[in-house]
mmCIF file of N, CA, C and O in Angstrom:
data_model
loop_
_atom_site.group_PDB
_atom_site.id
_atom_site.type_symbol
_atom_site.label_atom_id
_atom_site.label_comp_id
_atom_site.label_asym_id
_atom_site.label_seq_id
_atom_site.Cartn_x
_atom_site.Cartn_y
_atom_site.Cartn_z
ATOM 1 N N MET A 1 -5.907 8.814 17.892
ATOM 2 C CA MET A 1 -4.275 8.733 17.070
ATOM 3 C C MET A 1 -4.841 7.635 16.095
ATOM 4 O O MET A 1 -4.737 6.743 16.296
ATOM 5 N N THR A 2 -4.277 7.351 14.421
ATOM 6 C CA THR A 2 -4.223 5.925 14.247
ATOM 7 C C THR A 2 -3.090 6.002 14.375
ATOM 8 O O THR A 2 -1.603 7.047 14.700
ATOM 9 N N ARG A 3 -2.174 4.602 13.681
ATOM 10 C CA ARG A 3 -0.709 4.256 13.984
ATOM 11 C C ARG A 3 0.203 4.853 12.561
ATOM 12 O O ARG A 3 1.340 5.327 13.457
ATOM 13 N N TRP A 4 -0.565 5.391 12.070
ATOM 14 C CA TRP A 4 0.525 6.085 11.205
ATOM 15 C C TRP A 4 0.679 7.618 11.244
ATOM 16 O O TRP A 4 1.994 8.351 11.733
ATOM 17 N N GLN A 5 -0.065 7.751 12.300
ATOM 18 C CA GLN A 5 0.156 9.581 12.395
ATOM 19 C C GLN A 5 0.876 9.226 14.109
ATOM 20 O O GLN A 5 1.888 9.964 14.777
ATOM 21 N N ARG A 6 1.577 8.025 14.855
ATOM 22 C CA ARG A 6 1.249 7.602 16.019
ATOM 23 C C ARG A 6 2.746 8.167 15.506
ATOM 24 O O ARG A 6 4.354 8.226 16.379
ATOM 25 N N ILE A 7 3.006 7.363 14.589
ATOM 26 C CA ILE A 7 4.935 6.800 13.354
ATOM 27 C C ILE A 7 4.942 8.793 13.397
ATOM 28 O O ILE A 7 6.417 8.798 13.615
ATOM 29 N N LEU A 8 4.059 9.373 13.451
ATOM 30 C CA LEU A 8 5.099 10.687 12.301
ATOM 31 C C LEU A 8 5.412 11.044 13.881
ATOM 32 O O LEU A 8 6.027 11.740 14.108
ATOM 33 N N ARG A 9 4.716 11.248 14.530
ATOM 34 C CA ARG A 9 4.477 11.923 15.976
ATOM 35 C C ARG A 9 6.201 11.073 16.329
ATOM 36 O O ARG A 9 6.843 12.063 17.088
ATOM 37 N N ARG A 10 6.285 9.751 16.881
ATOM 38 C CA ARG A 10 7.778 9.757 17.329
ATOM 39 C C ARG A 10 8.246 9.799 16.697
ATOM 40 O O ARG A 10 9.380 10.523 17.277
ATOM 41 N N THR A 11 8.712 10.132 15.476
ATOM 42 C CA THR A 11 10.212 10.770 14.076
ATOM 43 C C THR A 11 10.320 11.952 14.272
ATOM 44 O O THR A 11 10.673 12.238 13.657
ATOM 45 N N GLY A 12 9.196 12.952 14.340
ATOM 46 C CA GLY A 12 9.030 14.107 14.548
ATOM 47 C C GLY A 12 8.507 14.141 12.729
ATOM 48 O O GLY A 12 9.356 15.868 12.934
ATOM 49 N N LEU A 13 8.484 13.727 12.084
ATOM 50 C CA LEU A 13 7.291 14.449 10.925
ATOM 51 C C LEU A 13 6.755 14.823 10.284
ATOM 52 O O LEU A 13 6.006 15.451 10.081
ATOM 53 N N ASP A 14 6.243 14.996 11.998
ATOM 54 C CA ASP A 14 4.285 15.298 11.873
ATOM 55 C C ASP A 14 4.312 17.323 11.944
ATOM 56 O O ASP A 14 3.532 17.966 11.808
ATOM 57 N N GLN A 15 6.154 17.649 11.498
ATOM 58 C CA GLN A 15 6.264 18.969 12.223
ATOM 59 C C GLN A 15 7.096 19.440 10.224
ATOM 60 O O GLN A 15 7.551 20.493 10.598
ATOM 61 N N VAL A 16 7.537 17.980 9.596
ATOM 62 C CA VAL A 16 7.862 18.449 8.249
ATOM 63 C C VAL A 16 6.266 18.903 7.215
ATOM 64 O O VAL A 16 5.152 18.321 8.004
ATOM 65 N N SER A 17 7.242 19.770 6.056
ATOM 66 C CA SER A 17 5.640 20.816 5.609
ATOM 67 C C SER A 17 5.107 19.578 5.096
ATOM 68 O O SER A 17 6.099 18.137 4.121
ATOM 69 N N PRO A 18 3.615 19.143 4.784
ATOM 70 C CA PRO A 18 2.952 18.004 4.214
ATOM 71 C C PRO A 18 2.978 17.773 3.343
ATOM 72 O O PRO A 18 2.943 16.312 2.415
ATOM 73 N N VAL A 19 4.308 18.887 2.699
ATOM 74 C CA VAL A 19 3.879 19.408 0.535
ATOM 75 C C VAL A 19 5.408 17.563 0.562
ATOM 76 O O VAL A 19 5.177 17.512 -0.656
ATOM 77 N N ILE A 20 6.112 17.406 1.872
ATOM 78 C CA ILE A 20 7.995 17.134 1.758
ATOM 79 C C ILE A 20 7.562 15.344 1.747
ATOM 80 O O ILE A 20 7.669 14.891 0.901
ATOM 81 N N ARG A 21 6.227 16.275 3.085
ATOM 82 C CA ARG A 21 6.304 13.965 3.751
ATOM 83 C C ARG A 21 5.872 13.798 2.427
ATOM 84 O O ARG A 21 5.693 12.224 2.349
ATOM 85 N N LYS A 22 4.738 14.074 1.987
ATOM 86 C CA LYS A 22 4.044 13.293 0.867
ATOM 87 C C LYS A 22 4.982 13.184 -0.279
ATOM 88 O O LYS A 22 4.475 11.975 -1.139
ATOM 89 N N THR A 23 6.055 13.851 -1.238
ATOM 90 C CA THR A 23 7.043 14.359 -1.900
ATOM 91 C C THR A 23 7.605 13.053 -1.691
ATOM 92 O O THR A 23 7.929 11.809 -2.339
ATOM 93 N N VAL A 24 8.138 13.266 0.123
ATOM 94 C CA VAL A 24 9.114 11.648 0.615
ATOM 95 C C VAL A 24 8.028 10.554 0.585
ATOM 96 O O VAL A 24 8.866 9.816 -0.297
ATOM 97 N N VAL A 25 7.797 10.157 0.578
ATOM 98 C CA VAL A 25 6.280 9.229 0.765
ATOM 99 C C VAL A 25 5.884 9.298 -0.913
ATOM 100 O O VAL A 25 5.611 7.484 -1.055
ATOM 101 N N GLY A 26 5.854 9.257 -1.554
ATOM 102 C CA GLY A 26 5.219 10.086 -3.483
ATOM 103 C C GLY A 26 6.859 8.732 -3.697
ATOM 104 O O GLY A 26 6.435 7.293 -4.256
ATOM 105 N N VAL A 27 6.960 9.261 -3.723
ATOM 106 C CA VAL A 27 8.727 8.921 -4.417
ATOM 107 C C VAL A 27 9.380 7.155 -3.490
ATOM 108 O O VAL A 27 9.438 6.492 -4.675
ATOM 109 N N ILE A 28 9.250 7.247 -2.511
ATOM 110 C CA ILE A 28 9.674 6.237 -1.166
ATOM 111 C C ILE A 28 8.584 5.550 -2.206
ATOM 112 O O ILE A 28 8.817 4.061 -2.559
ATOM 113 N N GLY A 29 6.644 5.096 -2.374
ATOM 114 C CA GLY A 29 6.100 4.272 -2.528
ATOM 115 C C GLY A 29 6.411 3.625 -4.088
ATOM 116 O O GLY A 29 5.813 2.221 -4.820
ATOM 117 N N ILE A 30 6.083 4.439 -4.717
ATOM 118 C CA ILE A 30 6.400 4.260 -6.689
ATOM 119 C C ILE A 30 7.809 3.610 -6.809
ATOM 120 O O ILE A 30 7.771 2.580 -7.262
ATOM 121 N N THR A 31 8.346 3.758 -5.810
ATOM 122 C CA THR A 31 10.150 2.875 -6.578
ATOM 123 C C THR A 31 9.924 1.704 -5.685
ATOM 124 O O THR A 31 10.227 0.377 -5.798
ATOM 125 N N VAL A 32 9.061 1.446 -4.513
ATOM 126 C CA VAL A 32 9.015 -0.305 -4.494
ATOM 127 C C VAL A 32 8.264 -0.930 -5.274
ATOM 128 O O VAL A 32 7.947 -2.188 -5.307
ATOM 129 N N VAL A 33 6.660 0.307 -6.446
ATOM 130 C CA VAL A 33 6.366 -0.391 -6.587
ATOM 131 C C VAL A 33 6.383 -0.720 -8.264
ATOM 132 O O VAL A 33 6.245 -1.638 -8.618
ATOM 133 N N LEU A 34 7.633 -0.696 -8.618
ATOM 134 C CA LEU A 34 8.818 -0.515 -9.946
ATOM 135 C C LEU A 34 9.706 -1.872 -9.217
ATOM 136 O O LEU A 34 9.369 -2.528 -10.058
ATOM 137 N N LEU A 35 10.262 -1.166 -8.276
ATOM 138 C CA LEU A 35 10.666 -3.249 -7.332
ATOM 139 C C LEU A 35 9.483 -3.587 -7.978
ATOM 140 O O LEU A 35 10.086 -4.844 -8.589
ATOM 141 N N GLY A 36 8.424 -3.548 -6.924
ATOM 142 C CA GLY A 36 7.514 -5.101 -7.232
ATOM 143 C C GLY A 36 7.506 -5.279 -8.856
ATOM 144 O O GLY A 36 7.174 -6.791 -9.790
ATOM 145 N N LEU A 37 6.691 -4.250 -9.918
ATOM 146 C CA LEU A 37 6.998 -4.722 -10.864
ATOM 147 C C LEU A 37 8.435 -5.227 -12.124
ATOM 148 O O LEU A 37 8.048 -6.549 -12.404
ATOM 149 N N VAL A 38 9.567 -5.525 -11.228
ATOM 150 C CA VAL A 38 10.058 -5.789 -11.060
ATOM 151 C C VAL A 38 10.676 -8.042 -11.515
ATOM 152 O O VAL A 38 11.339 -7.881 -12.780
ATOM 153 N N LEU A 39 9.964 -7.147 -9.751
ATOM 154 C CA LEU A 39 10.694 -8.670 -8.981
ATOM 155 C C LEU A 39 8.713 -9.405 -10.351
ATOM 156 O O LEU A 39 9.402 -10.648 -10.186
ATOM 157 N N ILE A 40 8.043 -9.440 -10.358
ATOM 158 C CA ILE A 40 7.110 -9.947 -11.266
ATOM 159 C C ILE A 40 8.216 -10.621 -12.264
ATOM 160 O O ILE A 40 7.471 -12.424 -12.740
ATOM 161 N N PHE A 41 8.847 -10.349 -12.785
ATOM 162 C CA PHE A 41 9.686 -10.470 -14.495
ATOM 163 C C PHE A 41 10.337 -11.730 -13.002
ATOM 164 O O PHE A 41 11.676 -12.197 -14.312
ATOM 165 N N LEU A 42 11.297 -11.112 -12.798
ATOM 166 C CA LEU A 42 12.456 -11.802 -12.464
ATOM 167 C C LEU A 42 12.569 -12.470 -11.025
ATOM 168 O O LEU A 42 11.302 -12.784 -10.846
ATOM 169 N N PRO A 43 13.036 -13.939 -11.129
ATOM 170 C CA PRO A 43 12.463 -14.175 -9.342
ATOM 171 C C PRO A 43 12.852 -14.047 -7.770
ATOM 172 O O PRO A 43 13.227 -12.698 -7.940
ATOM 173 N N GLY A 44 11.560 -13.257 -7.184
ATOM 174 C CA GLY A 44 10.763 -12.393 -6.660
ATOM 175 C C GLY A 44 9.509 -12.856 -6.685
ATOM 176 O O GLY A 44 8.521 -13.361 -6.675
ATOM 177 N N PRO A 45 9.329 -12.247 -5.242
ATOM 178 C CA PRO A 45 7.796 -11.815 -4.367
ATOM 179 C C PRO A 45 7.030 -10.310 -5.188
ATOM 180 O O PRO A 45 6.925 -9.440 -4.236
ATOM 181 N N GLY A 46 6.532 -10.396 -6.166
ATOM 182 C CA GLY A 46 6.973 -8.785 -7.286
ATOM 183 C C GLY A 46 4.740 -8.940 -6.780
ATOM 184 O O GLY A 46 5.680 -7.692 -5.941
ATOM 185 N N LEU A 47 4.415 -9.192 -6.439
ATOM 186 C CA LEU A 47 3.447 -9.053 -6.302
ATOM 187 C C LEU A 47 2.878 -9.541 -4.645
ATOM 188 O O LEU A 47 3.070 -6.951 -3.827
ATOM 189 N N LEU A 48 3.743 -9.893 -3.824
ATOM 190 C CA LEU A 48 4.087 -8.645 -2.522
ATOM 191 C C LEU A 48 4.542 -7.326 -2.029
ATOM 192 O O LEU A 48 3.937 -6.809 -1.190
ATOM 193 N N VAL A 49 5.542 -6.898 -3.119
ATOM 194 C CA VAL A 49 6.459 -5.950 -2.559
ATOM 195 C C VAL A 49 5.537 -5.061 -3.716
ATOM 196 O O VAL A 49 4.937 -3.786 -2.913
ATOM 197 N N ILE A 50 4.744 -5.246 -4.443
ATOM 198 C CA ILE A 50 3.344 -4.421 -5.625
ATOM 199 C C ILE A 50 2.867 -3.688 -3.794
ATOM 200 O O ILE A 50 2.560 -2.661 -3.589
ATOM 201 N N VAL A 51 1.967 -4.749 -2.793
ATOM 202 C CA VAL A 51 1.200 -4.194 -2.165
ATOM 203 C C VAL A 51 1.893 -3.485 -1.484
ATOM 204 O O VAL A 51 1.073 -2.213 -0.690
ATOM 205 N N ILE A 52 2.956 -3.734 -0.815
ATOM 206 C CA ILE A 52 4.584 -3.106 0.012
ATOM 207 C C ILE A 52 4.098 -1.823 -0.459
ATOM 208 O O ILE A 52 3.997 -0.188 0.777
ATOM 209 N N GLY A 53 4.001 -1.156 -1.610
ATOM 210 C CA GLY A 53 4.280 -0.139 -1.650
ATOM 211 C C GLY A 53 3.330 0.669 -2.001
ATOM 212 O O GLY A 53 3.267 1.241 -2.078
ATOM 213 N N LEU A 54 2.484 -0.038 -2.779
ATOM 214 C CA LEU A 54 0.845 0.755 -2.237
ATOM 215 C C LEU A 54 0.754 0.745 -0.679
ATOM 216 O O LEU A 54 -0.092 1.970 -0.601
ATOM 217 N N GLY A 55 1.051 0.127 0.034
ATOM 218 C CA GLY A 55 0.908 0.520 1.388
ATOM 219 C C GLY A 55 1.252 1.656 1.630
ATOM 220 O O GLY A 55 0.043 2.412 2.337
ATOM 221 N N ILE A 56 2.738 1.668 1.472
ATOM 222 C CA ILE A 56 3.576 3.356 1.635
ATOM 223 C C ILE A 56 3.348 3.964 1.355
ATOM 224 O O ILE A 56 2.753 5.345 1.852
ATOM 225 N N LEU A 57 2.314 4.133 -0.533
ATOM 226 C CA LEU A 57 1.678 5.387 -0.503
ATOM 227 C C LEU A 57 -0.071 5.678 -0.203
ATOM 228 O O LEU A 57 0.201 6.359 0.137
ATOM 229 N N ALA A 58 -0.294 4.261 0.389
ATOM 230 C CA ALA A 58 -2.158 3.888 0.726
ATOM 231 C C ALA A 58 -1.407 5.497 1.870
ATOM 232 O O ALA A 58 -2.539 6.179 2.023
ATOM 233 N N THR A 59 -0.743 5.990 2.584
ATOM 234 C CA THR A 59 -0.129 6.963 4.325
ATOM 235 C C THR A 59 -0.814 8.307 3.783
ATOM 236 O O THR A 59 -1.077 8.513 4.662
ATOM 237 N N GLU A 60 -0.545 7.931 1.922
ATOM 238 C CA GLU A 60 -0.806 9.744 2.372
ATOM 239 C C GLU A 60 -1.499 10.460 1.491
ATOM 240 O O GLU A 60 -2.707 11.033 0.970
ATOM 241 N N PHE A 61 -2.228 8.963 0.078
ATOM 242 C CA PHE A 61 -2.658 9.095 -0.677
ATOM 243 C C PHE A 61 -4.221 8.543 -0.939
ATOM 244 O O PHE A 61 -4.290 7.473 -1.588
ATOM 245 N N VAL A 62 -5.489 8.774 -1.310
ATOM 246 C CA VAL A 62 -5.922 9.056 -1.608
ATOM 247 C C VAL A 62 -6.563 7.142 -2.357
ATOM 248 O O VAL A 62 -7.303 5.993 -2.426
ATOM 249 N N TRP A 63 -6.000 7.913 -3.655
ATOM 250 C CA TRP A 63 -6.343 6.708 -4.120
ATOM 251 C C TRP A 63 -6.072 5.200 -4.385
ATOM 252 O O TRP A 63 -6.340 4.306 -4.726
ATOM 253 N N ALA A 64 -4.734 5.711 -3.333
ATOM 254 C CA ALA A 64 -4.278 4.130 -3.158
ATOM 255 C C ALA A 64 -5.093 3.353 -2.414
ATOM 256 O O ALA A 64 -4.919 2.282 -2.057
ATOM 257 N N ARG A 65 -5.224 4.378 -1.324
ATOM 258 C CA ARG A 65 -6.271 3.692 -0.982
ATOM 259 C C ARG A 65 -7.643 3.498 -1.288
ATOM 260 O O ARG A 65 -7.751 1.681 -0.107
ATOM 261 N N ARG A 66 -7.809 3.899 -2.349
ATOM 262 C CA ARG A 66 -8.878 2.843 -2.892
ATOM 263 C C ARG A 66 -8.764 1.599 -3.525
ATOM 264 O O ARG A 66 -9.051 1.413 -3.483
ATOM 265 N N LEU A 67 -7.509 2.198 -3.871
ATOM 266 C CA LEU A 67 -7.010 1.371 -5.295
ATOM 267 C C LEU A 67 -6.946 -0.072 -3.996
ATOM 268 O O LEU A 67 -7.070 -1.742 -4.458
ATOM 269 N N ILE A 68 -5.761 -0.105 -2.217
ATOM 270 C CA ILE A 68 -6.097 -1.063 -1.171
ATOM 271 C C ILE A 68 -7.157 -2.503 -1.958
ATOM 272 O O ILE A 68 -7.725 -3.156 -1.705
ATOM 273 N N THR A 69 -8.464 -0.745 -1.099
ATOM 274 C CA THR A 69 -9.495 -1.156 -1.116
ATOM 275 C C THR A 69 -10.409 -2.554 -1.938
ATOM 276 O O THR A 69 -11.421 -3.857 -1.469
ATOM 277 N N ARG A 70 -10.242 -1.989 -3.520
ATOM 278 C CA ARG A 70 -10.797 -1.910 -4.208
ATOM 279 C C ARG A 70 -9.935 -4.047 -5.212
ATOM 280 O O ARG A 70 -10.187 -4.307 -5.465
ATOM 281 N N GLY A 71 -8.875 -4.700 -4.738
ATOM 282 C CA GLY A 71 -7.816 -4.936 -4.531
ATOM 283 C C GLY A 71 -8.428 -6.163 -3.434
ATOM 284 O O GLY A 71 -8.427 -7.132 -3.841
ATOM 285 N N ARG A 72 -8.601 -5.923 -1.969
ATOM 286 C CA ARG A 72 -9.482 -6.307 -1.566
ATOM 287 C C ARG A 72 -10.588 -7.486 -1.515
ATOM 288 O O ARG A 72 -10.911 -8.653 -1.407
ATOM 289 N N GLU A 73 -11.749 -6.214 -2.324
ATOM 290 C CA GLU A 73 -12.642 -6.983 -2.519
ATOM 291 C C GLU A 73 -12.610 -7.873 -3.564
ATOM 292 O O GLU A 73 -13.693 -9.205 -3.716
ATOM 293 N N VAL A 74 -11.624 -7.517 -4.629
ATOM 294 C CA VAL A 74 -11.741 -8.339 -5.828
ATOM 295 C C VAL A 74 -10.921 -10.222 -5.640
ATOM 296 O O VAL A 74 -11.555 -11.016 -5.208
ATOM 297 N N ALA A 75 -9.023 -9.793 -5.069
ATOM 298 C CA ALA A 75 -9.188 -11.144 -3.583
ATOM 299 C C ALA A 75 -10.785 -11.913 -2.968
ATOM 300 O O ALA A 75 -10.188 -12.866 -3.199
ATOM 301 N N LYS A 76 -11.647 -11.336 -2.460
ATOM 302 C CA LYS A 76 -12.477 -11.825 -1.554
ATOM 303 C C LYS A 76 -13.406 -12.919 -2.727
ATOM 304 O O LYS A 76 -13.730 -13.569 -2.214
ATOM 305 N N LYS A 77 -13.836 -11.527 -3.810
ATOM 306 C CA LYS A 77 -14.759 -12.219 -4.789
ATOM 307 C C LYS A 77 -13.657 -13.432 -6.011
ATOM 308 O O LYS A 77 -14.353 -15.136 -5.464
ATOM 309 N N VAL A 78 -12.602 -13.241 -5.625
ATOM 310 C CA VAL A 78 -11.314 -14.408 -6.881
ATOM 311 C C VAL A 78 -11.557 -15.184 -5.552
ATOM 312 O O VAL A 78 -11.621 -17.414 -5.654
ATOM 313 N N GLY A 79 -11.177 -15.186 -3.698
ATOM 314 C CA GLY A 79 -11.184 -16.566 -2.696
ATOM 315 C C GLY A 79 -12.679 -17.182 -3.191
ATOM 316 O O GLY A 79 -12.857 -18.929 -3.451
ATOM 317 N N ARG A 80 -13.470 -16.318 -3.051
ATOM 318 C CA ARG A 80 -15.315 -17.935 -2.580
ATOM 319 C C ARG A 80 -15.518 -17.877 -3.892
ATOM 320 O O ARG A 80 -16.002 -18.962 -3.920
ATOM 321 N N SER A 81 -15.351 -17.826 -5.370
ATOM 322 C CA SER A 81 -15.511 -18.638 -6.249
ATOM 323 C C SER A 81 -13.477 -19.611 -6.725
ATOM 324 O O SER A 81 -14.664 -20.811 -6.734
ATOM 325 N N MET A 82 -13.024 -20.098 -5.588
ATOM 326 C CA MET A 82 -12.162 -20.399 -5.602
ATOM 327 C C MET A 82 -12.828 -21.865 -5.661
ATOM 328 O O MET A 82 -12.491 -23.276 -4.711
ATOM 329 N N LYS A 83 -12.457 -21.621 -3.433
ATOM 330 C CA LYS A 83 -13.424 -22.739 -2.523
ATOM 331 C C LYS A 83 -15.201 -22.962 -3.568
ATOM 332 O O LYS A 83 -15.000 -24.448 -3.178
ATOM 333 N N GLY A 84 -15.461 -22.994 -4.610
ATOM 334 C CA GLY A 84 -16.798 -23.509 -5.406
ATOM 335 C C GLY A 84 -15.824 -23.941 -6.383
ATOM 336 O O GLY A 84 -17.078 -25.688 -7.068
ATOM 337 N N THR A 85 -15.200 -24.669 -7.031
ATOM 338 C CA THR A 85 -14.381 -25.310 -7.841
ATOM 339 C C THR A 85 -13.304 -26.146 -7.619
ATOM 340 O O THR A 85 -13.249 -27.156 -7.912
ATOM 341 N N VAL A 86 -12.816 -25.774 -5.942
ATOM 342 C CA VAL A 86 -12.667 -26.199 -5.121
ATOM 343 C C VAL A 86 -13.020 -28.267 -4.926
ATOM 344 O O VAL A 86 -13.947 -28.723 -4.440
ATOM 345 N N LYS A 87 -12.483 -29.602 -5.403
ATOM 346 C CA LYS A 87 -13.492 -30.506 -4.554
ATOM 347 C C LYS A 87 -12.572 -31.732 -3.301
ATOM 348 O O LYS A 87 -11.301 -31.268 -3.528
ATOM 349 N N GLN A 88 -13.270 -31.698 -2.935
ATOM 350 C CA GLN A 88 -13.079 -31.558 -1.183
ATOM 351 C C GLN A 88 -13.088 -32.921 -1.498
ATOM 352 O O GLN A 88 -14.266 -34.141 -1.443
#
């Protein structure tokens, strides 16, 4: 059983209709992502909030999981390329 399934079971949300659960998760996740986009231009941790919002969306939507996976791959590539440019 995944962590998300355990959380759903403990809170009783596993008994809620999947359509309602996806809608609620979608609204909350998109709201957090939009807040992160606003925080990019205002003082605040915009990228971190966007990642958290995508994490919320990834609990119910496959496209968000793929986006997070792709983001991890890109971050690893950038990290490897930055290691080569740093002088020690």
